Amino acid sequence: MDESGFSHDTPRTHGYSPKGQRCFGLKNWGARGRTNVIGALLGTTLFAIGLFDININSDVFYAWVALLNNLTV
């Protein structure tokens, strides 16, 4: 298991375009917030992902683990 998060207003400094062509894009500079992610691996397979718009504390984590237990029973 691992927990990580990303900010919605993180600027992207790189993009993709056909070779030799300029990369154009739009950025919502007013975006706010953060999404936190919990993921679990079973062997080398991604088994479960949880996306949360709240901070992950022990209550959130244990509730997520309880949901996993219900899936595997």
PDB file of N, CA and C in Angstrom:
ATOM      1  N   MET A   1       0.834  -1.163   0.000  1.00  0.00           N
ATOM      2  CA  MET A   1       0.000   0.000   0.000  1.00  0.00           C
ATOM      3  C   MET A   1       0.886   1.235   0.000  1.00  0.00           C
ATOM      4  N   ASP A   2       0.325   2.289  -0.588  1.00  0.00           N
ATOM      5  CA  ASP A   2       1.025   3.555  -0.621  1.00  0.00           C
ATOM      6  C   ASP A   2       0.001   4.669  -0.673  1.00  0.00           C
ATOM      7  N   GLU A   3       0.344   5.798  -0.087  1.00  0.00           N
ATOM      8  CA  GLU A   3      -0.513   6.972  -0.117  1.00  0.00           C
ATOM      9  C   GLU A   3       0.278   8.099  -0.749  1.00  0.00           C
ATOM     10  N   SER A   4      -0.380   8.823  -1.631  1.00  0.00           N
ATOM     11  CA  SER A   4       0.253   9.945  -2.283  1.00  0.00           C
ATOM     12  C   SER A   4      -0.814  10.977  -2.591  1.00  0.00           C
ATOM     13  N   GLY A   5      -0.421  12.126  -3.058  1.00  0.00           N
ATOM     14  CA  GLY A   5      -1.390  13.151  -3.400  1.00  0.00           C
ATOM     15  C   GLY A   5      -0.826  14.099  -4.429  1.00  0.00           C
ATOM     16  N   PHE A   6      -1.720  14.854  -5.050  1.00  0.00           N
ATOM     17  CA  PHE A   6      -1.275  15.848  -6.022  1.00  0.00           C
ATOM     18  C   PHE A   6      -2.162  17.071  -5.937  1.00  0.00           C
ATOM     19  N   SER A   7      -1.535  18.201  -6.134  1.00  0.00           N
ATOM     20  CA  SER A   7      -2.213  19.481  -6.064  1.00  0.00           C
ATOM     21  C   SER A   7      -2.832  19.801  -7.419  1.00  0.00           C
ATOM     22  N   HIS A   8      -4.034  20.363  -7.407  1.00  0.00           N
ATOM     23  CA  HIS A   8      -4.716  20.696  -8.663  1.00  0.00           C
ATOM     24  C   HIS A   8      -4.104  21.893  -9.365  1.00  0.00           C
ATOM     25  N   ASP A   9      -3.374  22.721  -8.617  1.00  0.00           N
ATOM     26  CA  ASP A   9      -2.822  23.915  -9.238  1.00  0.00           C
ATOM     27  C   ASP A   9      -1.326  23.795  -9.538  1.00  0.00           C
ATOM     28  N   THR A  10      -0.807  22.576  -9.597  1.00  0.00           N
ATOM     29  CA  THR A  10       0.590  22.368  -9.934  1.00  0.00           C
ATOM     30  C   THR A  10       0.810  22.678 -11.414  1.00  0.00           C
ATOM     31  N   PRO A  11       1.693  23.615 -11.726  1.00  0.00           N
ATOM     32  CA  PRO A  11       1.902  23.936 -13.142  1.00  0.00           C
ATOM     33  C   PRO A  11       2.609  22.811 -13.883  1.00  0.00           C
ATOM     34  N   ARG A  12       2.177  22.584 -15.099  1.00  0.00           N
ATOM     35  CA  ARG A  12       2.843  21.601 -15.959  1.00  0.00           C
ATOM     36  C   ARG A  12       3.871  22.332 -16.793  1.00  0.00           C
ATOM     37  N   THR A  13       5.095  21.854 -16.739  1.00  0.00           N
ATOM     38  CA  THR A  13       6.173  22.524 -17.463  1.00  0.00           C
ATOM     39  C   THR A  13       6.501  21.834 -18.778  1.00  0.00           C
ATOM     40  N   HIS A  14       5.903  20.656 -19.033  1.00  0.00           N
ATOM     41  CA  HIS A  14       6.193  19.906 -20.252  1.00  0.00           C
ATOM     42  C   HIS A  14       4.881  19.390 -20.860  1.00  0.00           C
ATOM     43  N   GLY A  15       4.917  19.109 -22.142  1.00  0.00           N
ATOM     44  CA  GLY A  15       3.762  18.562 -22.833  1.00  0.00           C
ATOM     45  C   GLY A  15       4.212  17.739 -24.021  1.00  0.00           C
ATOM     46  N   TYR A  16       3.255  17.257 -24.798  1.00  0.00           N
ATOM     47  CA  TYR A  16       3.555  16.412 -25.955  1.00  0.00           C
ATOM     48  C   TYR A  16       2.969  17.033 -27.217  1.00  0.00           C
ATOM     49  N   SER A  17       3.725  16.943 -28.293  1.00  0.00           N
ATOM     50  CA  SER A  17       3.264  17.375 -29.609  1.00  0.00           C
ATOM     51  C   SER A  17       4.093  16.628 -30.645  1.00  0.00           C
ATOM     52  N   PRO A  18       3.613  16.596 -31.890  1.00  0.00           N
ATOM     53  CA  PRO A  18       4.417  15.945 -32.935  1.00  0.00           C
ATOM     54  C   PRO A  18       5.784  16.607 -33.050  1.00  0.00           C
ATOM     55  N   LYS A  19       6.777  15.816 -33.372  1.00  0.00           N
ATOM     56  CA  LYS A  19       8.154  16.306 -33.459  1.00  0.00           C
ATOM     57  C   LYS A  19       8.232  17.496 -34.414  1.00  0.00           C
ATOM     58  N   GLY A  20       8.885  18.548 -33.950  1.00  0.00           N
ATOM     59  CA  GLY A  20       9.062  19.743 -34.763  1.00  0.00           C
ATOM     60  C   GLY A  20       7.925  20.736 -34.661  1.00  0.00           C
ATOM     61  N   GLN A  21       6.859  20.406 -33.903  1.00  0.00           N
ATOM     62  CA  GLN A  21       5.726  21.318 -33.761  1.00  0.00           C
ATOM     63  C   GLN A  21       5.663  21.831 -32.332  1.00  0.00           C
ATOM     64  N   ARG A  22       5.201  23.062 -32.208  1.00  0.00           N
ATOM     65  CA  ARG A  22       5.079  23.679 -30.893  1.00  0.00           C
ATOM     66  C   ARG A  22       3.944  23.023 -30.097  1.00  0.00           C
ATOM     67  N   CYS A  23       4.148  22.903 -28.810  1.00  0.00           N
ATOM     68  CA  CYS A  23       3.145  22.336 -27.911  1.00  0.00           C
ATOM     69  C   CYS A  23       2.314  23.472 -27.317  1.00  0.00           C
ATOM     70  N   PHE A  24       1.021  23.472 -27.593  1.00  0.00           N
ATOM     71  CA  PHE A  24       0.107  24.477 -27.057  1.00  0.00           C
ATOM     72  C   PHE A  24      -0.768  23.821 -26.004  1.00  0.00           C
ATOM     73  N   GLY A  25      -1.180  24.582 -25.019  1.00  0.00           N
ATOM     74  CA  GLY A  25      -2.073  24.044 -23.994  1.00  0.00           C
ATOM     75  C   GLY A  25      -2.672  25.151 -23.162  1.00  0.00           C
ATOM     76  N   LEU A  26      -3.692  24.783 -22.437  1.00  0.00           N
ATOM     77  CA  LEU A  26      -4.368  25.717 -21.549  1.00  0.00           C
ATOM     78  C   LEU A  26      -4.119  25.287 -20.112  1.00  0.00           C
ATOM     79  N   LYS A  27      -4.052  26.240 -19.231  1.00  0.00           N
ATOM     80  CA  LYS A  27      -3.855  25.936 -17.819  1.00  0.00           C
ATOM     81  C   LYS A  27      -4.834  26.753 -17.007  1.00  0.00           C
ATOM     82  N   ASN A  28      -5.582  26.086 -16.133  1.00  0.00           N
ATOM     83  CA  ASN A  28      -6.483  26.791 -15.236  1.00  0.00           C
ATOM     84  C   ASN A  28      -5.686  27.209 -14.006  1.00  0.00           C
ATOM     85  N   TRP A  29      -5.171  28.426 -14.033  1.00  0.00           N
ATOM     86  CA  TRP A  29      -4.322  28.899 -12.935  1.00  0.00           C
ATOM     87  C   TRP A  29      -5.116  29.158 -11.673  1.00  0.00           C
ATOM     88  N   GLY A  30      -6.439  29.168 -11.760  1.00  0.00           N
ATOM     89  CA  GLY A  30      -7.267  29.379 -10.572  1.00  0.00           C
ATOM     90  C   GLY A  30      -7.654  28.088  -9.875  1.00  0.00           C
ATOM     91  N   ALA A  31      -7.207  26.955 -10.381  1.00  0.00           N
ATOM     92  CA  ALA A  31      -7.574  25.670  -9.775  1.00  0.00           C
ATOM     93  C   ALA A  31      -7.008  25.575  -8.365  1.00  0.00           C
ATOM     94  N   ARG A  32      -7.802  25.067  -7.473  1.00  0.00           N
ATOM     95  CA  ARG A  32      -7.373  24.879  -6.086  1.00  0.00           C
ATOM     96  C   ARG A  32      -7.776  23.473  -5.652  1.00  0.00           C
ATOM     97  N   GLY A  33      -7.127  23.018  -4.616  1.00  0.00           N
ATOM     98  CA  GLY A  33      -7.493  21.735  -4.049  1.00  0.00           C
ATOM     99  C   GLY A  33      -6.385  20.703  -4.194  1.00  0.00           C
ATOM    100  N   ARG A  34      -6.663  19.552  -3.652  1.00  0.00           N
ATOM    101  CA  ARG A  34      -5.699  18.463  -3.654  1.00  0.00           C
ATOM    102  C   ARG A  34      -6.478  17.158  -3.666  1.00  0.00           C
ATOM    103  N   THR A  35      -5.996  16.197  -4.413  1.00  0.00           N
ATOM    104  CA  THR A  35      -6.566  14.860  -4.418  1.00  0.00           C
ATOM    105  C   THR A  35      -5.524  13.909  -3.845  1.00  0.00           C
ATOM    106  N   ASN A  36      -5.938  13.128  -2.854  1.00  0.00           N
ATOM    107  CA  ASN A  36      -5.058  12.143  -2.239  1.00  0.00           C
ATOM    108  C   ASN A  36      -5.462  10.763  -2.713  1.00  0.00           C
ATOM    109  N   VAL A  37      -4.486   9.892  -2.878  1.00  0.00           N
ATOM    110  CA  VAL A  37      -4.699   8.569  -3.452  1.00  0.00           C
ATOM    111  C   VAL A  37      -4.096   7.511  -2.534  1.00  0.00           C
ATOM    112  N   ILE A  38      -4.848   6.413  -2.329  1.00  0.00           N
ATOM    113  CA  ILE A  38      -4.307   5.229  -1.668  1.00  0.00           C
ATOM    114  C   ILE A  38      -4.389   4.099  -2.685  1.00  0.00           C
ATOM    115  N   GLY A  39      -3.307   3.371  -2.847  1.00  0.00           N
ATOM    116  CA  GLY A  39      -3.294   2.248  -3.772  1.00  0.00           C
ATOM    117  C   GLY A  39      -2.724   1.012  -3.115  1.00  0.00           C
ATOM    118  N   ALA A  40      -3.169  -0.148  -3.584  1.00  0.00           N
ATOM    119  CA  ALA A  40      -2.668  -1.416  -3.045  1.00  0.00           C
ATOM    120  C   ALA A  40      -2.281  -2.330  -4.196  1.00  0.00           C
ATOM    121  N   LEU A  41      -1.173  -3.022  -4.023  1.00  0.00           N
ATOM    122  CA  LEU A  41      -0.704  -4.004  -4.998  1.00  0.00           C
ATOM    123  C   LEU A  41      -0.937  -5.406  -4.468  1.00  0.00           C
ATOM    124  N   LEU A  42      -1.306  -6.293  -5.360  1.00  0.00           N
ATOM    125  CA  LEU A  42      -1.375  -7.718  -5.066  1.00  0.00           C
ATOM    126  C   LEU A  42      -0.393  -8.375  -6.019  1.00  0.00           C
ATOM    127  N   GLY A  43       0.782  -8.718  -5.502  1.00  0.00           N
ATOM    128  CA  GLY A  43       1.874  -9.154  -6.377  1.00  0.00           C
ATOM    129  C   GLY A  43       2.353  -7.950  -7.156  1.00  0.00           C
ATOM    130  N   THR A  44       2.254  -8.026  -8.476  1.00  0.00           N
ATOM    131  CA  THR A  44       2.620  -6.884  -9.322  1.00  0.00           C
ATOM    132  C   THR A  44       1.396  -6.226  -9.947  1.00  0.00           C
ATOM    133  N   THR A  45       0.209  -6.602  -9.488  1.00  0.00           N
ATOM    134  CA  THR A  45      -1.039  -6.081 -10.046  1.00  0.00           C
ATOM    135  C   THR A  45      -1.626  -5.016  -9.127  1.00  0.00           C
ATOM    136  N   LEU A  46      -2.004  -3.888  -9.719  1.00  0.00           N
ATOM    137  CA  LEU A  46      -2.680  -2.847  -8.958  1.00  0.00           C
ATOM    138  C   LEU A  46      -4.057  -3.370  -8.583  1.00  0.00           C
ATOM    139  N   PHE A  47      -4.280  -3.557  -7.305  1.00  0.00           N
ATOM    140  CA  PHE A  47      -5.485  -4.229  -6.809  1.00  0.00           C
ATOM    141  C   PHE A  47      -6.614  -3.247  -6.513  1.00  0.00           C
ATOM    142  N   ALA A  48      -6.292  -2.121  -5.927  1.00  0.00           N
ATOM    143  CA  ALA A  48      -7.336  -1.173  -5.529  1.00  0.00           C
ATOM    144  C   ALA A  48      -6.760   0.235  -5.480  1.00  0.00           C
ATOM    145  N   ILE A  49      -7.620   1.189  -5.801  1.00  0.00           N
ATOM    146  CA  ILE A  49      -7.248   2.605  -5.722  1.00  0.00           C
ATOM    147  C   ILE A  49      -8.393   3.345  -5.042  1.00  0.00           C
ATOM    148  N   GLY A  50      -8.061   4.232  -4.144  1.00  0.00           N
ATOM    149  CA  GLY A  50      -9.046   5.116  -3.532  1.00  0.00           C
ATOM    150  C   GLY A  50      -8.623   6.551  -3.757  1.00  0.00           C
ATOM    151  N   LEU A  51      -9.527   7.379  -4.272  1.00  0.00           N
ATOM    152  CA  LEU A  51      -9.273   8.806  -4.484  1.00  0.00           C
ATOM    153  C   LEU A  51     -10.067   9.593  -3.457  1.00  0.00           C
ATOM    154  N   PHE A  52      -9.413  10.536  -2.788  1.00  0.00           N
ATOM    155  CA  PHE A  52     -10.050  11.295  -1.723  1.00  0.00           C
ATOM    156  C   PHE A  52      -9.756  12.779  -1.892  1.00  0.00           C
ATOM    157  N   ASP A  53     -10.785  13.609  -1.715  1.00  0.00           N
ATOM    158  CA  ASP A  53     -10.614  15.060  -1.753  1.00  0.00           C
ATOM    159  C   ASP A  53     -10.441  15.618  -0.342  1.00  0.00           C
ATOM    160  N   ILE A  54     -10.109  14.753   0.598  1.00  0.00           N
ATOM    161  CA  ILE A  54      -9.861  15.146   1.976  1.00  0.00           C
ATOM    162  C   ILE A  54      -8.487  14.628   2.373  1.00  0.00           C
ATOM    163  N   ASN A  55      -7.954  15.138   3.472  1.00  0.00           N
ATOM    164  CA  ASN A  55      -6.700  14.621   3.985  1.00  0.00           C
ATOM    165  C   ASN A  55      -6.911  13.207   4.502  1.00  0.00           C
ATOM    166  N   ILE A  56      -5.946  12.354   4.279  1.00  0.00           N
ATOM    167  CA  ILE A  56      -6.052  10.962   4.720  1.00  0.00           C
ATOM    168  C   ILE A  56      -5.474  10.862   6.126  1.00  0.00           C
ATOM    169  N   ASN A  57      -6.356  10.532   7.069  1.00  0.00           N
ATOM    170  CA  ASN A  57      -5.924  10.298   8.438  1.00  0.00           C
ATOM    171  C   ASN A  57      -6.173   8.822   8.758  1.00  0.00           C
ATOM    172  N   SER A  58      -5.975   8.432   9.986  1.00  0.00           N
ATOM    173  CA  SER A  58      -6.121   7.013  10.329  1.00  0.00           C
ATOM    174  C   SER A  58      -7.563   6.532  10.138  1.00  0.00           C
ATOM    175  N   ASP A  59      -8.557   7.380  10.408  1.00  0.00           N
ATOM    176  CA  ASP A  59      -9.949   6.965  10.225  1.00  0.00           C
ATOM    177  C   ASP A  59     -10.261   6.669   8.767  1.00  0.00           C
ATOM    178  N   VAL A  60      -9.813   7.542   7.880  1.00  0.00           N
ATOM    179  CA  VAL A  60     -10.036   7.339   6.441  1.00  0.00           C
ATOM    180  C   VAL A  60      -9.302   6.084   5.977  1.00  0.00           C
ATOM    181  N   PHE A  61      -8.065   5.923   6.406  1.00  0.00           N
ATOM    182  CA  PHE A  61      -7.273   4.769   5.990  1.00  0.00           C
ATOM    183  C   PHE A  61      -7.910   3.462   6.458  1.00  0.00           C
ATOM    184  N   TYR A  62      -8.298   3.387   7.720  1.00  0.00           N
ATOM    185  CA  TYR A  62      -8.900   2.150   8.241  1.00  0.00           C
ATOM    186  C   TYR A  62     -10.242   1.862   7.570  1.00  0.00           C
ATOM    187  N   ALA A  63     -11.010   2.889   7.242  1.00  0.00           N
ATOM    188  CA  ALA A  63     -12.271   2.681   6.515  1.00  0.00           C
ATOM    189  C   ALA A  63     -11.997   2.124   5.122  1.00  0.00           C
ATOM    190  N   TRP A  64     -10.948   2.618   4.466  1.00  0.00           N
ATOM    191  CA  TRP A  64     -10.576   2.112   3.141  1.00  0.00           C
ATOM    192  C   TRP A  64     -10.147   0.652   3.221  1.00  0.00           C
ATOM    193  N   VAL A  65      -9.345   0.319   4.246  1.00  0.00           N
ATOM    194  CA  VAL A  65      -8.914  -1.071   4.433  1.00  0.00           C
ATOM    195  C   VAL A  65     -10.112  -1.964   4.703  1.00  0.00           C
ATOM    196  N   ALA A  66     -11.088  -1.488   5.483  1.00  0.00           N
ATOM    197  CA  ALA A  66     -12.299  -2.273   5.749  1.00  0.00           C
ATOM    198  C   ALA A  66     -13.064  -2.551   4.461  1.00  0.00           C
ATOM    199  N   LEU A  67     -13.114  -1.557   3.559  1.00  0.00           N
ATOM    200  CA  LEU A  67     -13.751  -1.782   2.261  1.00  0.00           C
ATOM    201  C   LEU A  67     -13.018  -2.857   1.463  1.00  0.00           C
ATOM    202  N   LEU A  68     -11.690  -2.842   1.523  1.00  0.00           N
ATOM    203  CA  LEU A  68     -10.912  -3.884   0.840  1.00  0.00           C
ATOM    204  C   LEU A  68     -11.228  -5.261   1.401  1.00  0.00           C
ATOM    205  N   ASN A  69     -11.341  -5.359   2.723  1.00  0.00           N
ATOM    206  CA  ASN A  69     -11.680  -6.644   3.339  1.00  0.00           C
ATOM    207  C   ASN A  69     -13.029  -7.149   2.858  1.00  0.00           C
ATOM    208  N   ASN A  70     -13.988  -6.237   2.662  1.00  0.00           N
ATOM    209  CA  ASN A  70     -15.308  -6.653   2.154  1.00  0.00           C
ATOM    210  C   ASN A  70     -15.219  -7.127   0.714  1.00  0.00           C
ATOM    211  N   LEU A  71     -14.309  -6.564  -0.079  1.00  0.00           N
ATOM    212  CA  LEU A  71     -14.156  -6.985  -1.467  1.00  0.00           C
ATOM    213  C   LEU A  71     -13.517  -8.363  -1.592  1.00  0.00           C
ATOM    214  N   THR A  72     -12.629  -8.694  -0.672  1.00  0.00           N
ATOM    215  CA  THR A  72     -11.878  -9.935  -0.796  1.00  0.00           C
ATOM    216  C   THR A  72     -12.541 -11.115  -0.101  1.00  0.00           C
ATOM    217  N   VAL A  73     -13.608 -10.878   0.658  1.00  0.00           N
ATOM    218  CA  VAL A  73     -14.281 -11.967   1.370  1.00  0.00           C
ATOM    219  C   VAL A  73     -15.260 -12.669   0.462  1.00  0.00           C
TER     220      VAL A  73
END
